[in-house]
GROMACS .gro file of N, CA and C in nm:
model
  489
    1ALA      N    1  -1.985  -0.153   0.578
    1ALA     CA    2  -2.007  -0.289   0.533
    1ALA      C    3  -1.878  -0.351   0.480
    2VAL      N    4  -1.796  -0.269   0.412
    2VAL     CA    5  -1.669  -0.321   0.358
    2VAL      C    6  -1.579  -0.367   0.471
    3MET      N    7  -1.565  -0.284   0.573
    3MET     CA    8  -1.471  -0.316   0.680
    3MET      C    9  -1.517  -0.432   0.767
    4ALA      N   10  -1.643  -0.471   0.758
    4ALA     CA   11  -1.690  -0.591   0.828
    4ALA      C   12  -1.622  -0.715   0.772
    5GLN      N   13  -1.567  -0.704   0.652
    5GLN     CA   14  -1.497  -0.816   0.588
    5GLN      C   15  -1.350  -0.826   0.632
    6ALA      N   16  -1.304  -0.734   0.716
    6ALA     CA   17  -1.165  -0.736   0.765
    6ALA      C   18  -1.156  -0.838   0.879
    7THR      N   19  -1.140  -0.964   0.841
    7THR     CA   20  -1.135  -1.072   0.939
    7THR      C   21  -1.012  -1.159   0.914
    8GLY      N   22  -0.987  -1.250   1.004
    8GLY     CA   23  -0.877  -1.345   0.987
    8GLY      C   24  -0.742  -1.276   0.971
    9GLN      N   25  -0.674  -1.302   0.860
    9GLN     CA   26  -0.539  -1.251   0.836
    9GLN      C   27  -0.534  -1.099   0.820
   10VAL      N   28  -0.649  -1.034   0.796
   10VAL     CA   29  -0.652  -0.888   0.781
   10VAL      C   30  -0.739  -0.822   0.888
   11ALA      N   31  -0.761  -0.892   0.999
   11ALA     CA   32  -0.846  -0.842   1.107
   11ALA      C   33  -0.792  -0.715   1.173
   12ALA      N   34  -0.662  -0.689   1.159
   12ALA     CA   35  -0.602  -0.570   1.220
   12ALA      C   36  -0.637  -0.441   1.145
   13MET      N   37  -0.702  -0.453   1.029
   13MET     CA   38  -0.744  -0.336   0.952
   13MET      C   39  -0.858  -0.268   1.027
   14SER      N   40  -0.834  -0.146   1.073
   14SER     CA   41  -0.935  -0.072   1.150
   14SER      C   42  -1.012   0.023   1.060
   15PRO      N   43  -1.144   0.028   1.075
   15PRO     CA   44  -1.222   0.118   0.990
   15PRO      C   45  -1.195   0.265   1.020
   16SER      N   46  -1.202   0.346   0.918
   16SER     CA   47  -1.192   0.491   0.934
   16SER      C   48  -1.332   0.541   0.966
   17ASP      N   49  -1.348   0.604   1.080
   17ASP     CA   50  -1.480   0.651   1.120
   17ASP      C   51  -1.471   0.794   1.169
   18PRO      N   52  -1.518   0.889   1.092
   18PRO     CA   53  -1.585   0.869   0.962
   18PRO      C   54  -1.481   0.853   0.850
   19ALA      N   55  -1.530   0.805   0.736
   19ALA     CA   56  -1.442   0.797   0.618
   19ALA      C   57  -1.398   0.939   0.584
   20ARG      N   58  -1.273   0.954   0.542
   20ARG     CA   59  -1.223   1.088   0.510
   20ARG      C   60  -1.137   1.082   0.385
   21SER      N   61  -1.131   1.193   0.317
   21SER     CA   62  -1.055   1.196   0.193
   21SER      C   63  -0.905   1.190   0.221
   22VAL      N   64  -0.836   1.108   0.142
   22VAL     CA   65  -0.690   1.103   0.145
   22VAL      C   66  -0.637   1.124   0.003
   23SER      N   67  -0.720   1.185  -0.080
   23SER     CA   68  -0.686   1.204  -0.222
   23SER      C   69  -0.564   1.296  -0.240
   24HIS      N   70  -0.528   1.372  -0.136
   24HIS     CA   71  -0.414   1.463  -0.143
   24HIS      C   72  -0.279   1.393  -0.121
   25LEU      N   73  -0.280   1.269  -0.074
   25LEU     CA   74  -0.154   1.199  -0.044
   25LEU      C   75  -0.068   1.191  -0.171
   26ALA      N   76   0.058   1.232  -0.158
   26ALA     CA   77   0.146   1.245  -0.275
   26ALA      C   78   0.271   1.159  -0.263
   27PHE      N   79   0.317   1.111  -0.378
   27PHE     CA   80   0.437   1.027  -0.389
   27PHE      C   81   0.474   1.027  -0.537
   28ASN      N   82   0.571   0.947  -0.576
   28ASN     CA   83   0.611   0.939  -0.717
   28ASN      C   84   0.560   0.810  -0.780
   29ASP      N   85   0.517   0.821  -0.906
   29ASP     CA   86   0.467   0.704  -0.978
   29ASP      C   87   0.585   0.623  -1.033
   30PRO      N   88   0.558   0.510  -1.098
   30PRO     CA   89   0.668   0.426  -1.147
   30PRO      C   90   0.762   0.494  -1.247
   31SER      N   91   0.717   0.602  -1.311
   31SER     CA   92   0.806   0.674  -1.403
   31SER      C   93   0.884   0.784  -1.331
   32GLY      N   94   0.861   0.799  -1.197
   32GLY     CA   95   0.932   0.899  -1.119
   32GLY      C   96   0.862   1.034  -1.113
   33LYS      N   97   0.743   1.045  -1.172
   33LYS     CA   98   0.667   1.171  -1.173
   33LYS      C   99   0.577   1.179  -1.049
   34PRO      N  100   0.560   1.301  -0.996
   34PRO     CA  101   0.470   1.317  -0.881
   34PRO      C  102   0.326   1.277  -0.915
   35ILE      N  103   0.260   1.213  -0.819
   35ILE     CA  104   0.122   1.169  -0.836
   35ILE      C  105   0.053   1.177  -0.700
   36THR      N  106  -0.078   1.187  -0.701
   36THR     CA  107  -0.155   1.181  -0.577
   36THR      C  108  -0.259   1.070  -0.590
   37ILE      N  109  -0.319   1.036  -0.480
   37ILE     CA  110  -0.427   0.937  -0.481
   37ILE      C  111  -0.541   0.985  -0.571
   38ALA      N  112  -0.563   1.116  -0.580
   38ALA     CA  113  -0.669   1.170  -0.666
   38ALA      C  114  -0.653   1.123  -0.810
   39ALA      N  115  -0.531   1.105  -0.856
   39ALA     CA  116  -0.507   1.060  -0.994
   39ALA      C  117  -0.553   0.916  -1.015
   40MET      N  118  -0.579   0.845  -0.907
   40MET     CA  119  -0.623   0.705  -0.917
   40MET      C  120  -0.773   0.693  -0.898
   41SER      N  121  -0.843   0.804  -0.910
   41SER     CA  122  -0.988   0.806  -0.894
   41SER      C  123  -1.054   0.700  -0.981
   42GLY      N  124  -1.153   0.633  -0.925
   42GLY     CA  125  -1.222   0.527  -0.997
   42GLY      C  126  -1.168   0.388  -0.966
   43LYS      N  127  -1.060   0.383  -0.890
   43LYS     CA  128  -0.995   0.256  -0.858
   43LYS      C  129  -0.979   0.244  -0.707
   44VAL      N  130  -1.012   0.130  -0.651
   44VAL     CA  131  -0.984   0.102  -0.510
   44VAL      C  132  -0.834   0.079  -0.498
   45VAL      N  133  -0.773   0.140  -0.397
   45VAL     CA  134  -0.628   0.132  -0.378
   45VAL      C  135  -0.596   0.074  -0.240
   46LEU      N  136  -0.508  -0.024  -0.239
   46LEU     CA  137  -0.449  -0.072  -0.114
   46LEU      C  138  -0.309  -0.013  -0.112
   47MET      N  139  -0.290   0.097  -0.038
   47MET     CA  140  -0.160   0.164  -0.031
   47MET      C  141  -0.081   0.108   0.086
   48ASN      N  142   0.041   0.066   0.057
   48ASN     CA  143   0.129   0.008   0.157
   48ASN      C  144   0.261   0.084   0.155
   49LEU      N  145   0.302   0.138   0.269
   49LEU     CA  146   0.432   0.204   0.281
   49LEU      C  147   0.531   0.103   0.336
   50TRP      N  148   0.648   0.093   0.269
   50TRP     CA  149   0.747  -0.007   0.307
   50TRP      C  150   0.887   0.049   0.288
   51ALA      N  151   0.984  -0.018   0.351
   51ALA     CA  152   1.125   0.018   0.337
   51ALA      C  153   1.209  -0.110   0.337
   52THR      N  154   1.324  -0.103   0.274
   52THR     CA  155   1.410  -0.222   0.265
   52THR      C  156   1.465  -0.262   0.401
   53TRP      N  157   1.480  -0.168   0.493
   53TRP     CA  158   1.536  -0.198   0.625
   53TRP      C  159   1.431  -0.252   0.722
   54CYS      N  160   1.305  -0.260   0.680
   54CYS     CA  161   1.193  -0.303   0.764
   54CYS      C  162   1.166  -0.451   0.738
   55ALA      N  163   1.203  -0.538   0.833
   55ALA     CA  164   1.188  -0.683   0.814
   55ALA      C  165   1.043  -0.725   0.787
   56PRO      N  166   0.943  -0.675   0.862
   56PRO     CA  167   0.805  -0.714   0.831
   56PRO      C  168   0.760  -0.666   0.692
   57CYS      N  169   0.810  -0.551   0.649
   57CYS     CA  170   0.779  -0.500   0.515
   57CYS      C  171   0.832  -0.596   0.410
   58ARG      N  172   0.955  -0.635   0.428
   58ARG     CA  173   1.019  -0.727   0.332
   58ARG      C  174   0.943  -0.859   0.325
   59ALA      N  175   0.897  -0.907   0.440
   59ALA     CA  176   0.826  -1.035   0.446
   59ALA      C  177   0.691  -1.029   0.373
   60GLU      N  178   0.623  -0.915   0.378
   60GLU     CA  179   0.490  -0.910   0.316
   60GLU      C  180   0.492  -0.869   0.168
   61MET      N  181   0.605  -0.826   0.114
   61MET     CA  182   0.608  -0.784  -0.026
   61MET      C  183   0.566  -0.894  -0.124
   62PRO      N  184   0.612  -1.019  -0.108
   62PRO     CA  185   0.563  -1.124  -0.200
   62PRO      C  186   0.412  -1.143  -0.191
   63GLU      N  187   0.355  -1.126  -0.071
   63GLU     CA  188   0.210  -1.137  -0.052
   63GLU      C  189   0.137  -1.025  -0.127
   64LEU      N  190   0.188  -0.903  -0.115
   64LEU     CA  191   0.128  -0.790  -0.187
   64LEU      C  192   0.140  -0.808  -0.338
   65ASP      N  193   0.254  -0.860  -0.381
   65ASP     CA  194   0.276  -0.886  -0.523
   65ASP      C  195   0.174  -0.988  -0.575
   66GLU      N  196   0.151  -1.092  -0.498
   66GLU     CA  197   0.053  -1.194  -0.538
   66GLU      C  198  -0.089  -1.137  -0.541
   67LEU      N  199  -0.123  -1.053  -0.443
   67LEU     CA  200  -0.256  -0.990  -0.441
   67LEU      C  201  -0.274  -0.902  -0.564
   68GLN      N  202  -0.171  -0.826  -0.601
   68GLN     CA  203  -0.179  -0.743  -0.721
   68GLN      C  204  -0.193  -0.830  -0.846
   69ARG      N  205  -0.118  -0.937  -0.852
   69ARG     CA  206  -0.124  -1.026  -0.968
   69ARG      C  207  -0.264  -1.086  -0.984
   70GLU      N  208  -0.327  -1.124  -0.871
   70GLU     CA  209  -0.457  -1.188  -0.877
   70GLU      C  210  -0.574  -1.091  -0.890
   71LYS      N  211  -0.566  -0.978  -0.821
   71LYS     CA  212  -0.682  -0.887  -0.813
   71LYS      C  213  -0.662  -0.754  -0.885
   72GLY      N  214  -0.537  -0.720  -0.918
   72GLY     CA  215  -0.510  -0.591  -0.981
   72GLY      C  216  -0.575  -0.579  -1.117
   73GLY      N  217  -0.613  -0.456  -1.152
   73GLY     CA  218  -0.676  -0.431  -1.282
   73GLY      C  219  -0.745  -0.296  -1.283
   74GLU      N  220  -0.851  -0.285  -1.360
   74GLU     CA  221  -0.923  -0.158  -1.375
   74GLU      C  222  -0.984  -0.109  -1.245
   75LYS      N  223  -1.028  -0.202  -1.159
   75LYS     CA  224  -1.100  -0.164  -1.037
   75LYS      C  225  -1.015  -0.160  -0.911
   76PHE      N  226  -0.893  -0.216  -0.918
   76PHE     CA  227  -0.813  -0.230  -0.796
   76PHE      C  228  -0.664  -0.228  -0.827
   77GLU      N  229  -0.587  -0.165  -0.737
   77GLU     CA  230  -0.441  -0.170  -0.747
   77GLU      C  231  -0.377  -0.166  -0.609
   78VAL      N  232  -0.275  -0.249  -0.593
   78VAL     CA  233  -0.188  -0.240  -0.476
   78VAL      C  234  -0.083  -0.135  -0.510
   79VAL      N  235  -0.075  -0.030  -0.429
   79VAL     CA  236   0.023   0.076  -0.449
   79VAL      C  237   0.121   0.067  -0.333
   80ALA      N  238   0.231  -0.004  -0.354
   80ALA     CA  239   0.333  -0.023  -0.252
   80ALA      C  240   0.436   0.089  -0.270
   81VAL      N  241   0.439   0.183  -0.175
   81VAL     CA  242   0.525   0.301  -0.184
   81VAL      C  243   0.649   0.280  -0.099
   82ASN      N  244   0.764   0.275  -0.164
   82ASN     CA  245   0.890   0.262  -0.091
   82ASN      C  246   0.927   0.398  -0.030
   83VAL      N  247   0.968   0.397   0.097
   83VAL     CA  248   1.003   0.521   0.166
   83VAL      C  249   1.149   0.523   0.211
   84ASP      N  250   1.233   0.439   0.151
   84ASP     CA  251   1.377   0.448   0.180
   84ASP      C  252   1.426   0.587   0.140
   85THR      N  253   1.514   0.646   0.220
   85THR     CA  254   1.577   0.771   0.179
   85THR      C  255   1.692   0.734   0.085
   86GLY      N  256   1.743   0.832   0.014
   86GLY     CA  257   1.852   0.805  -0.080
   86GLY      C  258   1.799   0.773  -0.218
   87ASP      N  259   1.884   0.707  -0.297
   87ASP     CA  260   1.846   0.680  -0.437
   87ASP      C  261   1.769   0.548  -0.448
   88ASP      N  262   1.742   0.506  -0.570
   88ASP     CA  263   1.659   0.388  -0.596
   88ASP      C  264   1.735   0.256  -0.591
   89THR      N  265   1.865   0.256  -0.572
   89THR     CA  266   1.946   0.135  -0.584
   89THR      C  267   1.899   0.023  -0.493
   90LYS      N  268   1.890   0.047  -0.361
   90LYS     CA  269   1.853  -0.059  -0.266
   90LYS      C  270   1.712  -0.112  -0.288
   91PRO      N  271   1.610  -0.024  -0.302
   91PRO     CA  272   1.476  -0.079  -0.320
   91PRO      C  273   1.460  -0.157  -0.451
   92LYS      N  274   1.518  -0.109  -0.557
   92LYS     CA  275   1.506  -0.180  -0.685
   92LYS      C  276   1.579  -0.313  -0.679
   93LYS      N  277   1.694  -0.317  -0.612
   93LYS     CA  278   1.769  -0.442  -0.597
   93LYS      C  279   1.688  -0.543  -0.515
   94PHE      N  280   1.627  -0.496  -0.406
   94PHE     CA  281   1.544  -0.584  -0.323
   94PHE      C  282   1.428  -0.642  -0.405
   95LEU      N  283   1.357  -0.559  -0.480
   95LEU     CA  284   1.243  -0.607  -0.560
   95LEU      C  285   1.288  -0.710  -0.663
   96ALA      N  286   1.401  -0.685  -0.726
   96ALA     CA  287   1.453  -0.780  -0.827
   96ALA      C  288   1.493  -0.912  -0.761
   97GLU      N  289   1.562  -0.904  -0.648
   97GLU     CA  290   1.609  -1.025  -0.580
   97GLU      C  291   1.495  -1.110  -0.526
   98THR      N  292   1.383  -1.048  -0.492
   98THR     CA  293   1.271  -1.124  -0.434
   98THR      C  294   1.166  -1.158  -0.538
   99GLY      N  295   1.189  -1.125  -0.662
   99GLY     CA  296   1.097  -1.164  -0.769
   99GLY      C  297   0.965  -1.090  -0.769
  100ILE      N  298   0.967  -0.965  -0.726
  100ILE     CA  299   0.846  -0.883  -0.726
  100ILE      C  300   0.829  -0.824  -0.866
  101HIS      N  301   0.725  -0.869  -0.937
  101HIS     CA  302   0.706  -0.826  -1.076
  101HIS      C  303   0.571  -0.762  -1.102
  102SER      N  304   0.472  -0.786  -1.017
  102SER     CA  305   0.337  -0.735  -1.044
  102SER      C  306   0.313  -0.596  -0.987
  103LEU      N  307   0.391  -0.557  -0.887
  103LEU     CA  308   0.373  -0.426  -0.824
  103LEU      C  309   0.444  -0.317  -0.904
  104GLY      N  310   0.379  -0.202  -0.916
  104GLY     CA  311   0.445  -0.084  -0.972
  104GLY      C  312   0.546  -0.031  -0.871
  105TYR      N  313   0.647   0.041  -0.918
  105TYR     CA  314   0.749   0.095  -0.828
  105TYR      C  315   0.714   0.239  -0.791
  106TYR      N  316   0.639   0.253  -0.683
  106TYR     CA  317   0.601   0.384  -0.631
  106TYR      C  318   0.702   0.421  -0.523
  107ARG      N  319   0.726   0.552  -0.507
  107ARG     CA  320   0.838   0.592  -0.421
  107ARG      C  321   0.813   0.727  -0.356
  108ASP      N  322   0.863   0.744  -0.235
  108ASP     CA  323   0.872   0.874  -0.168
  108ASP      C  324   0.997   0.871  -0.080
  109ASN      N  325   1.108   0.917  -0.135
  109ASN     CA  326   1.234   0.913  -0.058
  109ASN      C  327   1.249   1.034   0.035
  110THR      N  328   1.146   1.119   0.044
  110THR     CA  329   1.150   1.236   0.132
  110THR      C  330   1.089   1.208   0.269
  111LEU      N  331   1.017   1.098   0.282
  111LEU     CA  332   0.941   1.061   0.402
  111LEU      C  333   0.824   1.155   0.430
  112LYS      N  334   0.792   1.246   0.340
  112LYS     CA  335   0.678   1.338   0.361
  112LYS      C  336   0.547   1.262   0.370
  113LEU      N  337   0.530   1.159   0.289
  113LEU     CA  338   0.407   1.080   0.292
  113LEU      C  339   0.392   1.011   0.428
  114PHE      N  340   0.497   0.946   0.473
  114PHE     CA  341   0.492   0.879   0.603
  114PHE      C  342   0.465   0.980   0.715
  115GLU      N  343   0.533   1.093   0.711
  115GLU     CA  344   0.513   1.196   0.815
  115GLU      C  345   0.370   1.249   0.814
  116ALA      N  346   0.312   1.267   0.695
  116ALA     CA  347   0.172   1.313   0.685
  116ALA      C  348   0.078   1.210   0.748
  117LEU      N  349   0.103   1.082   0.721
  117LEU     CA  350   0.019   0.978   0.780
  117LEU      C  351   0.038   0.972   0.931
  118LYS      N  352   0.160   0.994   0.977
  118LYS     CA  353   0.189   0.997   1.119
  118LYS      C  354   0.113   1.111   1.188
  119GLN      N  355   0.117   1.229   1.127
  119GLN     CA  356   0.046   1.345   1.184
  119GLN      C  357  -0.103   1.323   1.189
  120ASP      N  358  -0.157   1.247   1.093
  120ASP     CA  359  -0.300   1.217   1.090
  120ASP      C  360  -0.337   1.099   1.181
  121GLY      N  361  -0.237   1.044   1.252
  121GLY     CA  362  -0.262   0.931   1.341
  121GLY      C  363  -0.283   0.799   1.270
  122LEU      N  364  -0.242   0.791   1.143
  122LEU     CA  365  -0.261   0.670   1.065
  122LEU      C  366  -0.139   0.580   1.062
  123ALA      N  367  -0.022   0.635   1.090
  123ALA     CA  368   0.102   0.556   1.084
  123ALA      C  369   0.174   0.564   1.217
  124LEU      N  370   0.206   0.448   1.270
  124LEU     CA  371   0.286   0.440   1.392
  124LEU      C  372   0.429   0.398   1.359
  125GLY      N  373   0.443   0.321   1.255
  125GLY     CA  374   0.571   0.268   1.210
  125GLY      C  375   0.548   0.203   1.075
  126LEU      N  376   0.640   0.118   1.034
  126LEU     CA  377   0.625   0.049   0.906
  126LEU      C  378   0.612  -0.100   0.931
  127PRO      N  379   0.541  -0.171   0.845
  127PRO     CA  380   0.462  -0.120   0.734
  127PRO      C  381   0.331  -0.059   0.782
  128VAL      N  382   0.275   0.027   0.701
  128VAL     CA  383   0.142   0.081   0.723
  128VAL      C  384   0.065   0.064   0.593
  129THR      N  385  -0.060   0.022   0.604
  129THR     CA  386  -0.142  -0.007   0.487
  129THR      C  387  -0.276   0.063   0.499
  130LEU      N  388  -0.318   0.129   0.392
  130LEU     CA  389  -0.447   0.197   0.388
  130LEU      C  390  -0.532   0.138   0.277
  131LEU      N  391  -0.659   0.119   0.305
  131LEU     CA  392  -0.756   0.078   0.203
  131LEU      C  393  -0.836   0.202   0.167
  132ILE      N  394  -0.829   0.240   0.039
  132ILE     CA  395  -0.886   0.366  -0.008
  132ILE      C  396  -0.989   0.334  -0.117
  133ASP      N  397  -1.108   0.394  -0.105
  133ASP     CA  398  -1.212   0.364  -0.204
  133ASP      C  399  -1.189   0.438  -0.335
  134ALA      N  400  -1.274   0.413  -0.432
  134ALA     CA  401  -1.257   0.468  -0.567
  134ALA      C  402  -1.275   0.620  -0.572
  135ASP      N  403  -1.327   0.679  -0.464
  135ASP     CA  404  -1.342   0.825  -0.456
  135ASP      C  405  -1.230   0.890  -0.377
  136GLY      N  406  -1.128   0.813  -0.337
  136GLY     CA  407  -1.016   0.868  -0.262
  136GLY      C  408  -1.042   0.882  -0.114
  137CYS      N  409  -1.144   0.812  -0.061
  137CYS     CA  410  -1.175   0.818   0.082
  137CYS      C  411  -1.117   0.696   0.153
  138LEU      N  412  -1.061   0.720   0.268
  138LEU     CA  413  -1.002   0.614   0.349
  138LEU      C  414  -1.111   0.526   0.408
  139LEU      N  415  -1.107   0.398   0.378
  139LEU     CA  416  -1.200   0.302   0.437
  139LEU      C  417  -1.145   0.246   0.567
  140GLY      N  418  -1.012   0.221   0.569
  140GLY     CA  419  -0.951   0.164   0.689
  140GLY      C  420  -0.800   0.165   0.678
  141GLY      N  421  -0.736   0.140   0.791
  141GLY     CA  422  -0.591   0.139   0.795
  141GLY      C  423  -0.538   0.033   0.890
  142MET      N  424  -0.414  -0.006   0.867
  142MET     CA  425  -0.350  -0.109   0.948
  142MET      C  426  -0.202  -0.075   0.967
  143ASN      N  427  -0.156  -0.085   1.089
  143ASN     CA  428  -0.014  -0.075   1.118
  143ASN      C  429   0.037  -0.215   1.143
  144GLY      N  430   0.146  -0.249   1.077
  144GLY     CA  431   0.202  -0.383   1.090
  144GLY      C  432   0.169  -0.466   0.967
  145PRO      N  433   0.233  -0.582   0.956
  145PRO     CA  434   0.218  -0.666   0.837
  145PRO      C  435   0.090  -0.749   0.839
  146ALA      N  436   0.054  -0.799   0.722
  146ALA     CA  437  -0.057  -0.893   0.708
  146ALA      C  438  -0.021  -0.994   0.599
  147VAL      N  439  -0.098  -1.100   0.593
  147VAL     CA  440  -0.078  -1.200   0.490
  147VAL      C  441  -0.178  -1.168   0.378
  148TRP      N  442  -0.132  -1.096   0.277
  148TRP     CA  443  -0.219  -1.036   0.176
  148TRP      C  444  -0.264  -1.130   0.065
  149SER      N  445  -0.209  -1.249   0.057
  149SER     CA  446  -0.249  -1.341  -0.051
  149SER      C  447  -0.356  -1.440  -0.006
  150THR      N  448  -0.410  -1.421   0.114
  150THR     CA  449  -0.508  -1.514   0.169
  150THR      C  450  -0.649  -1.485   0.121
  151ASP      N  451  -0.737  -1.580   0.143
  151ASP     CA  452  -0.879  -1.561   0.110
  151ASP      C  453  -0.937  -1.446   0.192
  152ASP      N  454  -0.890  -1.427   0.315
  152ASP     CA  455  -0.938  -1.316   0.399
  152ASP      C  456  -0.912  -1.182   0.330
  153ALA      N  457  -0.791  -1.164   0.280
  153ALA     CA  458  -0.756  -1.037   0.213
  153ALA      C  459  -0.836  -1.021   0.084
  154LYS      N  460  -0.850  -1.128   0.009
  154LYS     CA  461  -0.924  -1.122  -0.118
  154LYS      C  462  -1.071  -1.089  -0.095
  155LYS      N  463  -1.128  -1.142   0.013
  155LYS     CA  464  -1.267  -1.113   0.048
  155LYS      C  465  -1.283  -0.964   0.081
  156LEU      N  466  -1.185  -0.907   0.151
  156LEU     CA  467  -1.189  -0.765   0.183
  156LEU      C  468  -1.181  -0.681   0.056
  157ILE      N  469  -1.092  -0.716  -0.036
  157ILE     CA  470  -1.078  -0.643  -0.161
  157ILE      C  471  -1.204  -0.657  -0.246
  158ASP      N  472  -1.262  -0.777  -0.251
  158ASP     CA  473  -1.386  -0.797  -0.326
  158ASP      C  474  -1.498  -0.709  -0.270
  159ALA      N  475  -1.505  -0.699  -0.137
  159ALA     CA  476  -1.608  -0.614  -0.075
  159ALA      C  477  -1.586  -0.467  -0.113
  160ALA      N  478  -1.460  -0.424  -0.115
  160ALA     CA  479  -1.429  -0.284  -0.149
  160ALA      C  480  -1.454  -0.251  -0.295
  161THR      N  481  -1.433  -0.348  -0.383
  161THR     CA  482  -1.448  -0.323  -0.527
  161THR      C  483  -1.586  -0.361  -0.577
  162GLY      N  484  -1.667  -0.423  -0.493
  162GLY     CA  485  -1.799  -0.469  -0.537
  162GLY      C  486  -1.790  -0.590  -0.627
  163GLY      N  487  -1.676  -0.659  -0.619
  163GLY     CA  488  -1.657  -0.770  -0.711
  163GLY      C  489  -1.629  -0.897  -0.643
   0.00000   0.00000   0.00000
């Protein structure tokens, strides 16, 4: 029922059939400590993998930031995971220059997260976005950018959060 709301600007979001756990997916939290999706239990997560060298990723970051600003809270979070290799200099500079303030700085500079998604057939390239329910199960995934600040995206998030 949730994925029936993936229309318009987010119509490329394909349902996971059957839904499967992705609670094992690992990356670093904004303080630099390892975290998994399991630690976000109870919250619907829109996970987006991005890199500074990816033009479509760069274009959708302000949209994701706006979605987090409007919908983020106890029931929902946009988790934008930077996958640039190397240190934090380039991604942090990009976020500062583009005025991204609502998103937490999640990171995986090892590319292990992207490779795991690739092996599971969920990632073809960047950006890749997953909609994960409050139990850590994948509801749907999308390869390529979307316009995340639209009513279409908000309707999808409302359906996922029951709000």
